[in-house]
mmCIF file of C-alpha atoms in Angstrom:
data_model
loop_
_atom_site.group_PDB
_atom_site.id
_atom_site.type_symbol
_atom_site.label_atom_id
_atom_site.label_comp_id
_atom_site.label_asym_id
_atom_site.label_seq_id
_atom_site.Cartn_x
_atom_site.Cartn_y
_atom_site.Cartn_z
ATOM 1 C CA MET A 211 0.189 42.489 -6.524
ATOM 2 C CA LYS A 212 -3.496 42.187 -5.653
ATOM 3 C CA LYS A 213 -3.754 39.288 -8.057
ATOM 4 C CA ILE A 214 -0.896 37.490 -6.399
ATOM 5 C CA ILE A 215 -2.561 37.780 -3.034
ATOM 6 C CA TYR A 216 -5.790 36.374 -4.469
ATOM 7 C CA VAL A 217 -3.972 33.409 -5.957
ATOM 8 C CA LEU A 218 -2.141 32.740 -2.730
ATOM 9 C CA ALA A 219 -5.425 32.820 -0.858
ATOM 10 C CA VAL A 220 -7.020 30.338 -3.231
ATOM 11 C CA VAL A 221 -4.064 27.960 -3.090
ATOM 12 C CA LEU A 222 -4.052 28.107 0.689
ATOM 13 C CA LEU A 223 -7.752 27.290 0.715
ATOM 14 C CA VAL A 224 -7.189 24.294 -1.510
ATOM 15 C CA VAL A 225 -4.357 23.089 0.675
ATOM 16 C CA SER A 226 -6.385 23.299 3.854
ATOM 17 C CA SER A 227 -9.402 21.567 2.334
ATOM 18 C CA CYS A 228 -7.141 18.778 1.093
ATOM 19 C CA LYS A 229 -5.945 18.239 4.595
ATOM 20 C CA GLU A 230 -9.463 17.791 5.909
ATOM 21 C CA LYS A 231 -10.339 15.323 3.218
ATOM 22 C CA LYS A 232 -7.260 13.280 4.032
ATOM 23 C CA THR A 233 -8.176 12.870 7.667
ATOM 24 C CA THR A 234 -11.714 11.724 6.895
ATOM 25 C CA ASN A 235 -10.296 9.317 4.345
ATOM 26 C CA LYS A 236 -8.024 7.938 6.980
ATOM 27 C CA LYS A 237 -10.880 7.410 9.389
ATOM 28 C CA LEU A 238 -12.910 5.713 6.713
ATOM 29 C CA ASN A 239 -10.002 3.424 5.932
ATOM 30 C CA GLN A 240 -9.740 2.474 9.553
ATOM 31 C CA VAL A 241 -13.411 1.589 9.741
ATOM 32 C CA GLN A 242 -13.185 -0.403 6.533
ATOM 33 C CA ASN A 243 -10.215 -2.314 7.825
ATOM 34 C CA GLU A 244 -12.056 -3.179 10.985
ATOM 35 C CA VAL A 245 -15.057 -4.377 9.022
ATOM 36 C CA LYS A 246 -12.805 -6.442 6.795
ATOM 37 C CA GLU A 247 -11.087 -8.060 9.719
ATOM 38 C CA HIS A 248 -14.437 -8.824 11.204
ATOM 39 C CA ASN A 249 -15.619 -10.558 8.057
ATOM 40 C CA HIS A 250 -12.449 -12.483 7.535
ATOM 41 C CA GLY A 251 -13.596 -15.609 9.336
ATOM 42 C CA ASP A 252 -16.807 -16.261 7.454
ATOM 43 C CA HIS A 253 -15.166 -15.658 4.099
ATOM 44 C CA GLU A 254 -13.195 -18.834 4.382
ATOM 45 C CA HIS A 255 -16.210 -20.668 5.611
ATOM 46 C CA GLY A 256 -18.361 -19.647 2.665
ATOM 47 C CA SER A 257 -15.849 -20.687 0.068
ATOM 48 C CA LYS A 258 -16.006 -24.303 1.128
ATOM 49 C CA SER A 259 -19.414 -24.662 -0.460
ATOM 50 C CA GLU A 260 -18.049 -23.669 -3.844
ATOM 51 C CA VAL A 261 -18.894 -26.005 -6.692
ATOM 52 C CA LYS A 262 -16.306 -27.088 -9.240
ATOM 53 C CA MET A 263 -17.148 -26.755 -12.905
ATOM 54 C CA THR A 264 -16.671 -30.434 -13.531
ATOM 55 C CA ASP A 265 -19.117 -31.653 -10.940
ATOM 56 C CA ILE A 266 -21.952 -29.254 -11.557
ATOM 57 C CA LYS A 267 -25.099 -30.448 -9.926
ATOM 58 C CA GLN A 268 -28.284 -29.649 -11.650
ATOM 59 C CA ASN A 269 -30.451 -27.151 -9.869
ATOM 60 C CA LYS A 270 -34.050 -28.077 -10.687
ATOM 61 C CA THR A 271 -35.470 -24.682 -9.756
ATOM 62 C CA ARG A 272 -36.972 -23.094 -12.844
ATOM 63 C CA ASN A 273 -35.893 -19.670 -11.825
ATOM 64 C CA ILE A 274 -36.920 -16.811 -14.114
ATOM 65 C CA ALA A 275 -35.035 -14.228 -12.059
ATOM 66 C CA THR A 276 -31.707 -15.266 -13.595
ATOM 67 C CA THR A 277 -32.971 -14.930 -17.178
ATOM 68 C CA PRO A 278 -31.925 -11.292 -17.793
ATOM 69 C CA ILE A 279 -28.417 -12.086 -16.531
ATOM 70 C CA LEU A 280 -28.143 -15.152 -18.743
ATOM 71 C CA ASN A 281 -29.481 -13.336 -21.794
ATOM 72 C CA THR A 282 -26.953 -10.537 -21.412
ATOM 73 C CA TYR A 283 -24.169 -13.061 -20.803
ATOM 74 C CA PHE A 284 -25.116 -14.789 -24.087
ATOM 75 C CA GLN A 285 -24.926 -11.427 -25.856
ATOM 76 C CA ILE A 286 -21.381 -10.948 -24.569
ATOM 77 C CA LYS A 287 -20.557 -14.467 -25.679
ATOM 78 C CA ASN A 288 -21.970 -13.868 -29.168
ATOM 79 C CA ALA A 289 -20.066 -10.601 -29.465
ATOM 80 C CA LEU A 290 -16.838 -12.453 -28.630
ATOM 81 C CA VAL A 291 -17.648 -15.191 -31.150
ATOM 82 C CA GLU A 292 -17.707 -12.389 -33.722
ATOM 83 C CA SER A 293 -14.644 -10.712 -32.174
ATOM 84 C CA ASN A 294 -16.694 -7.564 -31.655
ATOM 85 C CA LYS A 295 -14.986 -5.757 -28.803
ATOM 86 C CA THR A 296 -17.335 -2.746 -28.717
ATOM 87 C CA GLU A 297 -20.446 -4.899 -28.611
ATOM 88 C CA ALA A 298 -18.977 -7.087 -25.860
ATOM 89 C CA ALA A 299 -18.221 -3.978 -23.802
ATOM 90 C CA LYS A 300 -21.730 -2.613 -24.347
ATOM 91 C CA GLU A 301 -23.332 -5.861 -23.219
ATOM 92 C CA ALA A 302 -21.005 -6.115 -20.217
ATOM 93 C CA LYS A 303 -22.364 -2.757 -19.102
ATOM 94 C CA LEU A 304 -25.887 -4.160 -19.361
ATOM 95 C CA LEU A 305 -24.776 -7.169 -17.359
ATOM 96 C CA LEU A 306 -23.878 -4.882 -14.465
ATOM 97 C CA THR A 307 -27.422 -3.497 -14.569
ATOM 98 C CA ALA A 308 -28.907 -6.992 -14.728
ATOM 99 C CA PHE A 309 -26.946 -8.017 -11.635
ATOM 100 C CA ASN A 310 -28.066 -4.935 -9.752
ATOM 101 C CA LYS A 311 -31.696 -5.702 -10.551
ATOM 102 C CA LEU A 312 -31.638 -9.285 -9.293
ATOM 103 C CA ASP A 313 -33.803 -9.631 -6.223
ATOM 104 C CA THR A 314 -32.088 -11.589 -3.474
ATOM 105 C CA ALA A 315 -34.640 -11.077 -0.728
ATOM 106 C CA LYS A 316 -35.788 -14.686 -0.851
ATOM 107 C CA LEU A 317 -32.327 -16.209 -0.508
ATOM 108 C CA ASN A 318 -31.432 -17.802 2.800
ATOM 109 C CA GLU A 319 -28.309 -16.703 4.606
ATOM 110 C CA SER A 320 -25.825 -19.303 3.385
ATOM 111 C CA LYS A 321 -27.001 -18.947 -0.205
ATOM 112 C CA ARG A 322 -26.846 -15.201 -0.030
ATOM 113 C CA LYS A 323 -23.223 -15.350 1.027
ATOM 114 C CA GLU A 324 -22.192 -17.485 -1.893
ATOM 115 C CA TYR A 325 -24.382 -15.398 -4.148
ATOM 116 C CA LYS A 326 -22.630 -12.248 -2.984
ATOM 117 C CA GLU A 327 -19.193 -13.669 -3.720
ATOM 118 C CA ILE A 328 -20.238 -14.861 -7.157
ATOM 119 C CA VAL A 329 -21.820 -11.551 -8.110
ATOM 120 C CA GLU A 330 -18.932 -9.503 -6.757
ATOM 121 C CA ASN A 331 -16.453 -11.482 -8.813
ATOM 122 C CA ALA A 332 -18.673 -11.564 -11.899
ATOM 123 C CA MET A 333 -19.190 -7.808 -11.809
ATOM 124 C CA GLU A 334 -15.462 -7.242 -11.586
ATOM 125 C CA GLN A 335 -15.006 -9.369 -14.693
ATOM 126 C CA ALA A 336 -17.747 -7.389 -16.442
ATOM 127 C CA GLU A 337 -16.004 -4.140 -15.566
ATOM 128 C CA HIS A 338 -12.809 -5.415 -17.139
ATOM 129 C CA ILE A 339 -14.698 -6.532 -20.238
ATOM 130 C CA ILE A 340 -16.017 -2.970 -20.526
ATOM 131 C CA LYS A 341 -12.550 -1.381 -20.570
ATOM 132 C CA SER A 342 -10.204 -4.005 -22.038
ATOM 133 C CA PRO A 343 -8.873 -5.019 -25.452
ATOM 134 C CA ILE A 344 -10.394 -8.189 -26.853
ATOM 135 C CA GLU A 345 -7.753 -10.677 -25.628
ATOM 136 C CA HIS A 346 -8.349 -9.444 -22.101
ATOM 137 C CA GLN A 347 -12.095 -9.500 -22.638
ATOM 138 C CA ARG A 348 -11.805 -13.184 -23.477
ATOM 139 C CA GLU A 349 -9.734 -13.908 -20.377
ATOM 140 C CA HIS A 350 -12.251 -12.207 -18.158
ATOM 141 C CA PHE A 351 -15.084 -13.888 -20.020
ATOM 142 C CA GLU A 352 -13.612 -17.230 -19.042
ATOM 143 C CA VAL A 353 -13.763 -16.319 -15.344
ATOM 144 C CA LEU A 354 -17.192 -14.775 -15.855
ATOM 145 C CA SER A 355 -18.410 -18.036 -17.407
ATOM 146 C CA GLU A 356 -17.388 -19.893 -14.286
ATOM 147 C CA ASP A 357 -19.229 -17.372 -12.123
ATOM 148 C CA ILE A 358 -22.407 -17.518 -14.214
ATOM 149 C CA THR A 359 -22.323 -21.323 -14.197
ATOM 150 C CA ASP A 360 -22.050 -21.311 -10.414
ATOM 151 C CA LEU A 361 -24.846 -18.765 -10.227
ATOM 152 C CA ILE A 362 -27.126 -21.056 -12.251
ATOM 153 C CA THR A 363 -26.127 -23.978 -10.058
ATOM 154 C CA LEU A 364 -27.044 -21.919 -7.025
ATOM 155 C CA LEU A 365 -30.258 -20.310 -8.223
ATOM 156 C CA GLY A 366 -31.483 -22.345 -11.187
ATOM 157 C CA THR A 367 -32.860 -21.229 -14.539
ATOM 158 C CA GLU A 368 -35.948 -21.681 -16.687
ATOM 159 C CA LYS A 369 -33.878 -21.751 -19.865
ATOM 160 C CA THR A 370 -32.360 -24.672 -21.688
ATOM 161 C CA ILE A 371 -28.649 -24.037 -21.761
ATOM 162 C CA TYR A 372 -25.496 -25.904 -22.709
ATOM 163 C CA LEU A 373 -22.170 -26.035 -20.961
ATOM 164 C CA ASP A 374 -19.504 -26.149 -23.669
ATOM 165 C CA PHE A 375 -15.809 -26.878 -23.331
ATOM 166 C CA CYS A 376 -12.864 -26.174 -25.591
ATOM 167 C CA PRO A 377 -9.632 -27.914 -24.576
ATOM 168 C CA MET A 378 -7.466 -25.489 -26.570
ATOM 169 C CA ALA A 379 -8.673 -22.275 -24.990
ATOM 170 C CA ASN A 380 -6.862 -20.655 -22.073
ATOM 171 C CA ASN A 381 -3.404 -21.669 -23.362
ATOM 172 C CA ASN A 382 -4.418 -25.270 -23.901
ATOM 173 C CA LYS A 383 -5.615 -25.559 -20.335
ATOM 174 C CA GLY A 384 -9.165 -25.601 -21.570
ATOM 175 C CA ALA A 385 -12.071 -23.295 -20.860
ATOM 176 C CA TYR A 386 -15.816 -23.567 -20.443
ATOM 177 C CA TRP A 387 -18.614 -21.328 -21.580
ATOM 178 C CA LEU A 388 -22.393 -21.404 -21.525
ATOM 179 C CA SER A 389 -24.493 -21.304 -24.652
ATOM 180 C CA GLU A 390 -28.152 -20.911 -25.520
ATOM 181 C CA ILE A 391 -27.742 -22.982 -28.700
ATOM 182 C CA LYS A 392 -26.725 -26.570 -29.361
ATOM 183 C CA GLU A 393 -24.352 -25.633 -32.152
ATOM 184 C CA ILE A 394 -20.763 -24.962 -31.024
ATOM 185 C CA LYS A 395 -19.750 -21.328 -31.483
ATOM 186 C CA ASN A 396 -16.501 -20.733 -29.661
ATOM 187 C CA PRO A 397 -16.076 -17.294 -28.034
ATOM 188 C CA TYR A 398 -12.364 -17.739 -27.241
ATOM 189 C CA PHE A 399 -10.769 -17.639 -30.679
ATOM 190 C CA GLY A 400 -13.118 -15.739 -33.005
ATOM 191 C CA GLU A 401 -12.704 -16.590 -36.694
ATOM 192 C CA LYS A 402 -9.518 -18.558 -36.034
ATOM 193 C CA MET A 403 -11.302 -21.549 -34.548
ATOM 194 C CA PRO A 404 -15.040 -20.953 -34.398
ATOM 195 C CA THR A 405 -16.145 -24.538 -33.841
ATOM 196 C CA CYS A 406 -13.598 -25.912 -31.394
ATOM 197 C CA GLY A 407 -15.292 -27.538 -28.440
ATOM 198 C CA SER A 408 -18.083 -29.861 -27.405
ATOM 199 C CA ILE A 409 -21.158 -29.905 -25.191
ATOM 200 C CA LYS A 410 -20.291 -31.191 -21.732
ATOM 201 C CA LYS A 411 -23.693 -30.824 -20.196
ATOM 202 C CA GLN A 412 -27.219 -29.762 -20.955
ATOM 203 C CA ILE A 413 -29.170 -27.918 -18.309
ATOM 204 C CA ASN A 414 -32.976 -28.324 -18.545
ATOM 205 C CA MET O 669 -0.091 41.961 -25.759
ATOM 206 C CA ILE O 670 2.038 40.306 -23.155
ATOM 207 C CA THR O 671 4.239 42.893 -21.584
ATOM 208 C CA LYS O 672 7.427 42.017 -19.790
ATOM 209 C CA ASN O 673 5.787 43.019 -16.552
ATOM 210 C CA LYS O 674 2.847 40.682 -17.032
ATOM 211 C CA LEU O 675 5.148 37.819 -17.898
ATOM 212 C CA LYS O 676 7.149 38.402 -14.762
ATOM 213 C CA LYS O 677 3.969 38.394 -12.723
ATOM 214 C CA GLY O 678 2.840 35.148 -14.326
ATOM 215 C CA VAL O 679 6.094 33.377 -13.555
ATOM 216 C CA LEU O 680 5.955 34.665 -9.997
ATOM 217 C CA ILE O 681 2.417 33.353 -9.523
ATOM 218 C CA LEU O 682 3.334 29.945 -10.884
ATOM 219 C CA PHE O 683 6.347 29.778 -8.639
ATOM 220 C CA ALA O 684 4.302 30.793 -5.616
ATOM 221 C CA ALA O 685 1.719 28.134 -6.455
ATOM 222 C CA PHE O 686 4.459 25.538 -6.749
ATOM 223 C CA LEU O 687 5.909 26.547 -3.400
ATOM 224 C CA LEU O 688 2.523 26.437 -1.719
ATOM 225 C CA MET O 689 1.817 23.051 -3.250
ATOM 226 C CA GLN O 690 4.639 21.702 -1.134
ATOM 227 C CA PHE O 691 2.354 22.139 1.856
ATOM 228 C CA ILE O 692 -0.141 19.636 0.459
ATOM 229 C CA PRO O 693 0.128 16.829 2.995
ATOM 230 C CA LYS O 694 1.544 13.553 1.734
ATOM 231 C CA LYS O 695 -0.217 10.344 2.574
ATOM 232 C CA TYR O 696 2.246 7.513 2.792
ATOM 233 C CA ASN O 697 1.277 4.003 1.858
ATOM 234 C CA GLU O 698 3.317 2.389 4.617
ATOM 235 C CA SER O 699 1.361 0.326 7.103
ATOM 236 C CA GLY O 700 4.514 -0.558 9.039
ATOM 237 C CA GLN O 701 3.918 -4.160 9.908
ATOM 238 C CA ILE O 702 3.236 -7.055 7.574
ATOM 239 C CA GLU O 703 -0.467 -7.853 7.678
ATOM 240 C CA LYS O 704 -1.801 -11.242 8.703
ATOM 241 C CA THR O 705 -3.618 -11.287 5.393
ATOM 242 C CA ASP O 706 -0.440 -10.832 3.318
ATOM 243 C CA ILE O 707 -0.261 -13.343 0.467
ATOM 244 C CA PHE O 708 3.011 -14.790 1.806
ATOM 245 C CA LYS O 709 1.433 -15.380 5.204
ATOM 246 C CA ILE O 710 -1.230 -17.484 3.518
ATOM 247 C CA TYR O 711 0.788 -19.298 0.881
ATOM 248 C CA LYS O 712 4.312 -20.584 1.384
ATOM 249 C CA ALA O 713 6.671 -19.340 -1.274
ATOM 250 C CA PRO O 714 10.388 -19.740 -1.957
ATOM 251 C CA GLN O 715 12.367 -16.758 -0.661
ATOM 252 C CA THR O 716 13.412 -15.842 -4.201
ATOM 253 C CA VAL O 717 9.785 -15.637 -5.325
ATOM 254 C CA GLN O 718 8.890 -13.553 -2.282
ATOM 255 C CA ASN O 719 11.751 -11.135 -2.861
ATOM 256 C CA LYS O 720 11.030 -10.776 -6.546
ATOM 257 C CA ILE O 721 7.323 -10.118 -6.072
ATOM 258 C CA LYS O 722 8.025 -7.672 -3.281
ATOM 259 C CA THR O 723 10.509 -5.727 -5.411
ATOM 260 C CA SER O 724 8.456 -5.797 -8.589
ATOM 261 C CA CYS O 725 4.860 -5.519 -7.388
ATOM 262 C CA TYR O 726 4.611 -4.296 -3.804
ATOM 263 C CA ASP O 727 5.145 -0.590 -4.517
ATOM 264 C CA CYS O 728 1.687 -0.363 -6.092
ATOM 265 C CA HIS O 729 -0.032 -3.577 -5.000
ATOM 266 C CA SER O 730 0.452 -3.687 -1.241
ATOM 267 C CA ASN O 731 0.310 -1.459 1.826
ATOM 268 C CA HIS O 732 4.108 -1.134 1.700
ATOM 269 C CA THR O 733 5.464 1.305 -0.860
ATOM 270 C CA LYS O 734 9.181 2.014 -0.999
ATOM 271 C CA TYR O 735 9.165 5.631 -2.003
ATOM 272 C CA PRO O 736 11.648 7.249 -4.390
ATOM 273 C CA TRP O 737 13.238 10.591 -3.450
ATOM 274 C CA TYR O 738 11.028 12.570 -5.819
ATOM 275 C CA ASN O 739 8.028 11.641 -3.722
ATOM 276 C CA LYS O 740 9.159 14.558 -1.571
ATOM 277 C CA ILE O 741 8.003 16.913 -4.310
ATOM 278 C CA GLN O 742 4.420 17.945 -4.962
ATOM 279 C CA PRO O 743 2.513 17.443 -7.231
ATOM 280 C CA ILE O 744 4.514 14.278 -7.979
ATOM 281 C CA ALA O 745 3.571 12.817 -4.603
ATOM 282 C CA LEU O 746 -0.129 13.357 -5.352
ATOM 283 C CA PHE O 747 0.246 11.661 -8.707
ATOM 284 C CA LEU O 748 1.984 8.666 -7.115
ATOM 285 C CA GLU O 749 -0.659 8.481 -4.410
ATOM 286 C CA ASN O 750 -3.449 8.221 -6.987
ATOM 287 C CA HIS O 751 -1.505 5.688 -8.961
ATOM 288 C CA ILE O 752 -0.905 3.518 -5.901
ATOM 289 C CA ASN O 753 -4.539 3.735 -4.807
ATOM 290 C CA GLU O 754 -5.624 2.555 -8.239
ATOM 291 C CA GLY O 755 -3.159 -0.310 -8.137
ATOM 292 C CA LYS O 756 -4.259 -1.393 -4.683
ATOM 293 C CA GLU O 757 -7.898 -1.332 -5.619
ATOM 294 C CA GLU O 758 -7.218 -3.725 -8.451
ATOM 295 C CA LEU O 759 -4.991 -5.985 -6.382
ATOM 296 C CA ASN O 760 -3.606 -5.711 -2.874
ATOM 297 C CA PHE O 761 -1.159 -8.439 -1.851
ATOM 298 C CA SER O 762 -1.315 -7.218 1.754
ATOM 299 C CA GLU O 763 -5.026 -7.999 1.903
ATOM 300 C CA PHE O 764 -5.052 -11.090 -0.244
ATOM 301 C CA GLY O 765 -6.262 -13.160 2.708
ATOM 302 C CA ASN O 766 -9.436 -11.093 2.879
ATOM 303 C CA TYR O 767 -10.441 -12.055 -0.636
ATOM 304 C CA SER O 768 -13.041 -14.786 -1.125
ATOM 305 C CA LYS O 769 -11.744 -18.034 -2.589
ATOM 306 C CA ARG O 770 -13.404 -17.136 -5.847
ATOM 307 C CA LYS O 771 -11.700 -13.743 -5.950
ATOM 308 C CA LYS O 772 -8.318 -15.240 -5.008
ATOM 309 C CA LYS O 773 -8.616 -17.600 -7.917
ATOM 310 C CA SER O 774 -9.560 -15.007 -10.486
ATOM 311 C CA LYS O 775 -6.913 -12.573 -9.217
ATOM 312 C CA LEU O 776 -4.204 -15.246 -9.438
ATOM 313 C CA LYS O 777 -5.311 -16.057 -12.961
ATOM 314 C CA SER O 778 -5.087 -12.398 -13.960
ATOM 315 C CA ILE O 779 -1.705 -11.916 -12.300
ATOM 316 C CA ARG O 780 -0.441 -15.031 -13.992
ATOM 317 C CA SER O 781 -1.505 -13.957 -17.428
ATOM 318 C CA GLN O 782 -0.250 -10.380 -17.041
ATOM 319 C CA ILE O 783 3.178 -11.519 -15.916
ATOM 320 C CA GLU O 784 3.347 -14.099 -18.670
ATOM 321 C CA LYS O 785 2.490 -11.509 -21.314
ATOM 322 C CA ASN O 786 4.877 -8.899 -19.863
ATOM 323 C CA GLU O 787 2.013 -6.524 -19.162
ATOM 324 C CA MET O 788 3.056 -6.277 -15.538
ATOM 325 C CA PRO O 789 5.100 -4.711 -14.039
ATOM 326 C CA LEU O 790 4.217 -1.693 -16.167
ATOM 327 C CA LYS O 791 6.826 -0.526 -18.663
ATOM 328 C CA THR O 792 6.578 3.012 -17.278
ATOM 329 C CA TYR O 793 7.486 1.617 -13.858
ATOM 330 C CA THR O 794 10.363 -0.624 -14.909
ATOM 331 C CA PHE O 795 11.770 2.256 -16.964
ATOM 332 C CA ILE O 796 12.719 3.902 -13.679
ATOM 333 C CA HIS O 797 12.872 0.817 -11.467
ATOM 334 C CA LYS O 798 15.247 -1.438 -13.367
ATOM 335 C CA GLU O 799 15.399 -3.826 -10.416
ATOM 336 C CA ALA O 800 11.694 -4.562 -10.927
ATOM 337 C CA ILE O 801 12.208 -6.126 -14.353
ATOM 338 C CA LEU O 802 11.404 -9.844 -14.262
ATOM 339 C CA SER O 803 13.904 -12.062 -16.030
ATOM 340 C CA LYS O 804 12.803 -15.179 -17.857
ATOM 341 C CA ASN O 805 13.884 -17.265 -14.869
ATOM 342 C CA ASP O 806 12.060 -15.026 -12.413
ATOM 343 C CA LYS O 807 8.913 -15.347 -14.454
ATOM 344 C CA THR O 808 9.121 -19.135 -14.712
ATOM 345 C CA GLU O 809 9.656 -19.441 -10.990
ATOM 346 C CA ILE O 810 6.771 -17.112 -10.128
ATOM 347 C CA LEU O 811 4.405 -18.734 -12.607
ATOM 348 C CA GLN O 812 5.215 -22.212 -11.322
ATOM 349 C CA TRP O 813 4.547 -21.061 -7.787
ATOM 350 C CA MET O 814 1.196 -19.590 -8.842
ATOM 351 C CA ASP O 815 0.220 -22.742 -10.695
ATOM 352 C CA ARG O 816 0.819 -24.737 -7.531
ATOM 353 C CA ILE O 817 -1.529 -22.478 -5.572
ATOM 354 C CA LEU O 818 -4.144 -22.451 -8.317
ATOM 355 C CA LYS O 819 -4.140 -26.232 -8.451
ATOM 356 C CA ASP O 820 -5.032 -26.451 -4.762
ATOM 357 C CA LEU O 821 -7.657 -23.713 -4.860
#
């Protein structure tokens, strides 16, 4: 009987603590919603400055700050070329770290806003690459490639890189990717079609 | 050795725990009104597309869940709550308008591909919610609608 009373006491405790947590959660949600509503206006504004893949403007800044991000991105790309899911996931984890380390103190306000949107989206793609099967990894890599390209357009790079395009990827809608080498090595199909694609642009 | 007495006690404790669990408060994912940021407030869509997406996706991907009767029972309600929170974090149609243009685009791409490949709605969900199954026609209509939005984005 004593035991039963103990158990009841514990369960009651759990129940009451749950209740407390719920109310704080609710408050937090409210605050978050308010913040979101507040930000709503500038979001739309910032997106207007977005650059399309096809009309990439060259950013002449020889920025070394973006190098770790690019290098990790290329590792993901190379892992996908070899259809190595585990390696791609490992590198995607490193990409998250690289993003977190990037110093944005020098960016002006409008740039920082676009930067924030790019990084937020890119990190979400990286998180999916970490936990997904390879077909999904490739889909998210396509979006990630767009984000990284826009990041380079925004911030510049010291590296010589190539923007490659394969018209058959993405269900024949075509997809871009960035490469550190001139030779075409397609990350979207693995062994099935390793050389589909062409260089659309050389940066630096 | 498990004696009959001990067994009886065990069952009693479990039952008491189950009863007490019913006092765990339920948090309902029902915001009441349709948000200004709802995807259908931002993008025009045929009524059929709206209805289909609301039936098949909104339980886990919006602030408007239509709860089944077994949500009255704990710990099922807790399980559903977690599940819905996860779904909303990944994609929330009620807050689609808050997403940056970049995020809207990548979300639409993901939705598109998951519907096309029958990965969404989840099989475990459609097993119970037969009305959520998307027919070939439903899918074509939804995908065409999404392509139109993606083209303008």
